[in-house]
Amino acid sequence: MKEQLDRSAWIKGSTVQCITRPERPERIYRLVLLGPPGVGKGTQAELLSTSLGACQLSTGDVFRAAKTLDPCDVSPAMAVALDHMRNGELVPDETVLNLVRERSKCLRCYGGFLLDGFPRTVPQAEALDKILQENGVQLDAVLSYELPIETIVSRLSGRRTCAGCKAVFHVQSRAPKKEGVCDHCGGMLIVREDDRPEAVRVRMNAYEQSTAPLKEFYQSKDLLLCVSAEGSPEEIHRRTQLALEA
């Protein structure tokens, strides 16, 4: 397996240099990854990063890292985003776009990129087009991972989270050694409110409503590749590679 790519410039901003540089792959891919919670998109991003040599650029990782960075490493856009998060507010489109603009060097990385978690709306997608044009690059494809809603409900409602250390298990695919007890700290395993079937269905419906226009936008540009997320991570990864090759 290839060494994990350094993402310092993405996490902290383009003024920071990545410690390591990927070897230039024979084929450079610049991709956007779409998919609802529970579809395994994050796992596929990691597998694709390894197989394609492209850097995984997750906006969620930037938000999570911002909470732990030294104040000297917090960029202007990150500071604004942190204020919204501390107030329990959604980070506005303009701030998310500014975060991406601060990291425009990552979009020009000669290893390519996988944008994970952005864009989420058509206005964000239109703004991304402009940012990419300004940097002299363009998308190769948009991968949309698809699963029937009932399969996603089954996946997420089967999750159990440790009330203590927050480790995550699954009643089918990753069952604890002792039912209801965390393998790591012995804490009680619980079902999170947002993992209950009724809550999952509400989240999936909201995702479909917000993402349908985004998929239509990329379909109109002949960039959308729909990939079935049924099966093991390795099967889905192979399916993705075949879609890209085709």
Tab-separated table of C-alpha atoms in Angstrom:
chain	number	residue	atom	x	y	z
A	1	MET	CA	0.000	0.000	0.000
A	2	LYS	CA	1.216	3.465	-0.832
A	3	GLU	CA	2.220	5.816	1.943
A	4	GLN	CA	-0.639	8.058	3.054
A	5	LEU	CA	-0.373	11.460	1.418
A	6	ASP	CA	0.420	14.450	3.590
A	7	ARG	CA	-2.447	16.970	3.652
A	8	SER	CA	-0.933	19.784	5.717
A	9	ALA	CA	-1.716	22.395	3.060
A	10	TRP	CA	-5.363	21.314	2.969
A	11	ILE	CA	-5.830	21.133	6.741
A	12	LYS	CA	-4.029	24.383	7.605
A	13	GLY	CA	-4.247	26.385	4.378
A	14	SER	CA	-2.150	26.877	1.261
A	15	THR	CA	0.504	28.950	3.048
A	16	VAL	CA	1.650	25.653	4.634
A	17	GLN	CA	3.844	23.249	2.680
A	18	CYS	CA	3.077	19.526	2.631
A	19	ILE	CA	5.981	17.559	4.103
A	20	THR	CA	5.907	14.913	1.385
A	21	ARG	CA	5.040	15.131	-2.272
A	22	PRO	CA	3.303	12.306	-4.133
A	23	GLU	CA	4.954	10.839	-7.185
A	24	ARG	CA	3.198	12.102	-10.269
A	25	PRO	CA	0.804	9.336	-11.346
A	26	GLU	CA	0.542	8.319	-14.981
A	27	ARG	CA	-3.093	9.447	-15.055
A	28	ILE	CA	-4.193	12.418	-12.961
A	29	TYR	CA	-7.745	12.408	-11.619
A	30	ARG	CA	-9.652	15.396	-10.269
A	31	LEU	CA	-12.885	14.081	-8.807
A	32	VAL	CA	-15.882	15.054	-6.676
A	33	LEU	CA	-17.399	12.338	-4.466
A	34	LEU	CA	-21.110	12.339	-3.605
A	35	GLY	CA	-23.043	9.946	-1.393
A	36	PRO	CA	-25.395	9.947	1.601
A	37	PRO	CA	-24.341	9.074	5.158
A	38	GLY	CA	-23.852	5.331	5.558
A	39	VAL	CA	-22.940	4.692	1.932
A	40	GLY	CA	-19.213	4.221	2.667
A	41	LYS	CA	-18.011	7.264	0.751
A	42	GLY	CA	-15.196	8.007	3.199
A	43	THR	CA	-13.830	4.474	2.856
A	44	GLN	CA	-13.920	4.759	-0.942
A	45	ALA	CA	-12.129	8.111	-0.769
A	46	GLU	CA	-9.297	6.473	1.206
A	47	LEU	CA	-9.057	3.539	-1.217
A	48	LEU	CA	-9.082	5.825	-4.254
A	49	SER	CA	-6.461	8.085	-2.719
A	50	THR	CA	-4.198	5.049	-2.400
A	51	SER	CA	-4.874	3.563	-5.837
A	52	LEU	CA	-4.939	6.817	-7.833
A	53	GLY	CA	-2.334	8.805	-5.902
A	54	ALA	CA	-4.838	11.661	-5.510
A	55	CYS	CA	-5.158	13.661	-2.289
A	56	GLN	CA	-8.418	13.344	-0.339
A	57	LEU	CA	-9.689	16.874	0.273
A	58	SER	CA	-12.468	16.636	2.857
A	59	THR	CA	-14.083	19.845	4.091
A	60	GLY	CA	-15.237	17.915	7.167
A	61	ASP	CA	-11.603	17.217	8.041
A	62	VAL	CA	-10.847	20.946	7.815
A	63	PHE	CA	-13.709	21.785	10.196
A	64	ARG	CA	-12.671	19.093	12.685
A	65	ALA	CA	-9.012	20.103	12.571
A	66	ALA	CA	-9.850	23.791	13.006
A	67	LYS	CA	-11.057	23.094	16.560
A	68	THR	CA	-7.643	21.759	17.619
A	69	LEU	CA	-5.235	23.973	15.672
A	70	ASP	CA	-2.950	26.489	17.321
A	71	PRO	CA	-4.526	29.978	16.961
A	72	CYS	CA	-1.536	30.988	14.820
A	73	ASP	CA	-2.509	28.323	12.279
A	74	VAL	CA	-6.150	29.391	12.001
A	75	SER	CA	-6.766	31.176	8.689
A	76	PRO	CA	-9.310	34.023	8.349
A	77	ALA	CA	-11.965	31.784	6.767
A	78	MET	CA	-11.394	29.099	9.393
A	79	ALA	CA	-11.836	31.673	12.160
A	80	VAL	CA	-15.208	32.701	10.706
A	81	ALA	CA	-16.237	29.044	10.358
A	82	LEU	CA	-15.270	28.370	13.986
A	83	ASP	CA	-17.449	31.257	15.183
A	84	HIS	CA	-20.462	29.763	13.391
A	85	MET	CA	-19.765	26.272	14.769
A	86	ARG	CA	-19.367	27.548	18.342
A	87	ASN	CA	-22.783	29.194	18.003
A	88	GLY	CA	-24.306	25.954	16.738
A	89	GLU	CA	-24.885	27.434	13.286
A	90	LEU	CA	-24.340	25.968	9.837
A	91	VAL	CA	-21.252	27.332	8.101
A	92	PRO	CA	-22.512	29.586	5.247
A	93	ASP	CA	-21.690	28.822	1.607
A	94	GLU	CA	-19.537	31.927	1.326
A	95	THR	CA	-17.322	30.822	4.226
A	96	VAL	CA	-16.967	27.273	2.850
A	97	LEU	CA	-15.987	28.726	-0.529
A	98	ASN	CA	-13.427	30.977	1.127
A	99	LEU	CA	-11.952	27.926	2.879
A	100	VAL	CA	-11.558	26.226	-0.492
A	101	ARG	CA	-10.088	29.364	-2.085
A	102	GLU	CA	-7.509	29.560	0.713
A	103	ARG	CA	-6.478	26.054	-0.334
A	104	SER	CA	-6.468	26.597	-4.091
A	105	LYS	CA	-2.903	25.256	-4.272
A	106	CYS	CA	-4.326	21.834	-3.345
A	107	LEU	CA	-6.591	21.972	-6.393
A	108	ARG	CA	-3.478	22.318	-8.568
A	109	CYS	CA	-1.665	19.422	-6.880
A	110	TYR	CA	0.063	17.402	-9.594
A	111	GLY	CA	-1.230	14.190	-8.005
A	112	GLY	CA	-4.858	15.190	-8.511
A	113	PHE	CA	-7.571	15.434	-5.846
A	114	LEU	CA	-10.751	13.874	-4.463
A	115	LEU	CA	-13.176	16.499	-3.147
A	116	ASP	CA	-15.205	14.890	-0.352
A	117	GLY	CA	-18.094	16.801	1.228
A	118	PHE	CA	-17.972	19.714	-1.205
A	119	PRO	CA	-19.874	20.906	-3.155
A	120	ARG	CA	-23.209	20.184	-1.495
A	121	THR	CA	-25.427	22.554	-3.499
A	122	VAL	CA	-25.681	23.810	-7.084
A	123	PRO	CA	-24.481	27.334	-6.113
A	124	GLN	CA	-21.415	25.736	-4.477
A	125	ALA	CA	-20.843	23.655	-7.621
A	126	GLU	CA	-21.065	26.750	-9.822
A	127	ALA	CA	-18.635	28.583	-7.553
A	128	LEU	CA	-16.275	25.562	-7.622
A	129	ASP	CA	-16.296	25.716	-11.426
A	130	LYS	CA	-15.079	29.315	-11.246
A	131	ILE	CA	-12.375	28.485	-8.697
A	132	LEU	CA	-11.130	25.609	-10.859
A	133	GLN	CA	-11.111	27.841	-13.959
A	134	GLU	CA	-9.098	30.449	-12.075
A	135	ASN	CA	-6.556	27.729	-11.266
A	136	GLY	CA	-6.434	26.299	-14.777
A	137	VAL	CA	-7.852	22.860	-13.915
A	138	GLN	CA	-11.133	21.033	-14.485
A	139	LEU	CA	-13.021	18.067	-13.077
A	140	ASP	CA	-12.665	14.656	-14.697
A	141	ALA	CA	-15.751	13.102	-13.118
A	142	VAL	CA	-18.251	13.230	-10.255
A	143	LEU	CA	-18.728	9.872	-8.499
A	144	SER	CA	-22.149	9.384	-6.941
A	145	TYR	CA	-22.352	6.338	-4.665
A	146	GLU	CA	-25.863	4.875	-4.688
A	147	LEU	CA	-27.691	2.557	-2.271
A	148	PRO	CA	-31.414	1.817	-1.706
A	149	ILE	CA	-32.671	3.808	1.257
A	150	GLU	CA	-33.712	0.674	3.162
A	151	THR	CA	-30.162	-0.690	2.906
A	152	ILE	CA	-28.813	2.574	4.341
A	153	VAL	CA	-31.419	2.464	7.129
A	154	SER	CA	-30.283	-1.070	7.974
A	155	ARG	CA	-26.620	-0.057	7.977
A	156	LEU	CA	-27.026	3.014	10.174
A	157	SER	CA	-29.675	1.665	12.536
A	158	GLY	CA	-27.377	-1.297	13.254
A	159	ARG	CA	-24.645	0.964	14.585
A	160	ARG	CA	-23.885	1.008	18.295
A	161	THR	CA	-21.768	3.743	19.870
A	162	CYS	CA	-19.908	3.509	23.156
A	163	ALA	CA	-21.268	6.019	25.657
A	164	GLY	CA	-17.744	6.350	27.083
A	165	CYS	CA	-14.993	6.303	24.439
A	166	LYS	CA	-17.362	6.803	21.435
A	167	ALA	CA	-16.039	3.717	19.600
A	168	VAL	CA	-18.486	2.534	16.910
A	169	PHE	CA	-19.668	-1.067	16.395
A	170	HIS	CA	-22.293	-2.704	14.194
A	171	VAL	CA	-24.607	-5.537	15.202
A	172	GLN	CA	-23.888	-7.387	11.929
A	173	SER	CA	-20.590	-6.314	10.382
A	174	ARG	CA	-18.622	-5.352	13.505
A	175	ALA	CA	-20.308	-6.855	16.534
A	176	PRO	CA	-18.708	-6.391	19.977
A	177	LYS	CA	-17.339	-9.473	21.743
A	178	LYS	CA	-20.024	-9.090	24.382
A	179	GLU	CA	-23.428	-7.763	23.371
A	180	GLY	CA	-23.993	-4.191	24.514
A	181	VAL	CA	-20.470	-3.774	25.913
A	182	CYS	CA	-17.570	-1.845	24.336
A	183	ASP	CA	-14.510	-3.973	23.536
A	184	HIS	CA	-12.182	-1.078	24.333
A	185	CYS	CA	-13.319	0.455	27.612
A	186	GLY	CA	-16.175	-1.732	28.808
A	187	GLY	CA	-18.661	1.101	28.426
A	188	MET	CA	-22.319	0.661	27.505
A	189	LEU	CA	-23.164	0.629	23.799
A	190	ILE	CA	-26.090	2.812	22.818
A	191	VAL	CA	-28.097	3.677	19.703
A	192	ARG	CA	-27.561	7.337	18.857
A	193	GLU	CA	-30.757	9.290	18.230
A	194	ASP	CA	-29.731	10.084	14.654
A	195	ASP	CA	-29.108	6.351	13.985
A	196	ARG	CA	-32.679	5.314	14.794
A	197	PRO	CA	-34.563	4.120	11.662
A	198	GLU	CA	-37.079	6.971	11.646
A	199	ALA	CA	-34.301	9.556	12.017
A	200	VAL	CA	-32.234	7.926	9.258
A	201	ARG	CA	-35.185	8.066	6.840
A	202	VAL	CA	-35.640	11.786	7.534
A	203	ARG	CA	-31.914	12.396	6.880
A	204	MET	CA	-32.000	10.352	3.666
A	205	ASN	CA	-35.050	12.189	2.341
A	206	ALA	CA	-33.415	15.534	3.109
A	207	TYR	CA	-30.204	14.388	1.400
A	208	GLU	CA	-32.036	13.238	-1.731
A	209	GLN	CA	-33.953	16.508	-2.003
A	210	SER	CA	-30.815	18.626	-1.643
A	211	THR	CA	-28.598	16.444	-3.836
A	212	ALA	CA	-30.952	15.743	-6.754
A	213	PRO	CA	-30.381	19.195	-8.335
A	214	LEU	CA	-26.606	18.802	-7.819
A	215	LYS	CA	-26.614	15.439	-9.622
A	216	GLU	CA	-28.670	16.950	-12.450
A	217	PHE	CA	-26.157	19.808	-12.687
A	218	TYR	CA	-23.238	17.419	-13.159
A	219	GLN	CA	-25.274	15.111	-15.413
A	220	SER	CA	-25.855	18.060	-17.732
A	221	LYS	CA	-22.069	18.491	-17.926
A	222	ASP	CA	-21.629	14.770	-18.710
A	223	LEU	CA	-19.508	14.338	-15.565
A	224	LEU	CA	-21.767	12.198	-13.364
A	225	LEU	CA	-20.833	8.542	-12.801
A	226	CYS	CA	-23.300	6.598	-10.622
A	227	VAL	CA	-21.665	3.710	-8.753
A	228	SER	CA	-23.546	1.015	-6.842
A	229	ALA	CA	-22.381	0.895	-3.219
A	230	GLU	CA	-23.606	-2.677	-2.680
A	231	GLY	CA	-21.023	-5.233	-1.579
A	232	SER	CA	-17.659	-5.058	0.164
A	233	PRO	CA	-15.443	-1.928	0.085
A	234	GLU	CA	-13.084	-3.766	-2.282
A	235	GLU	CA	-15.923	-4.638	-4.682
A	236	ILE	CA	-17.163	-1.052	-4.698
A	237	HIS	CA	-13.627	0.231	-5.257
A	238	ARG	CA	-13.168	-2.074	-8.246
A	239	ARG	CA	-16.534	-0.943	-9.615
A	240	THR	CA	-15.400	2.663	-9.261
A	241	GLN	CA	-12.137	1.986	-11.104
A	242	LEU	CA	-14.030	0.333	-13.969
A	243	ALA	CA	-16.387	3.317	-14.191
A	244	LEU	CA	-13.451	5.721	-14.377
A	245	GLU	CA	-11.662	3.618	-16.993
A	246	ALA	CA	-14.830	3.457	-19.108
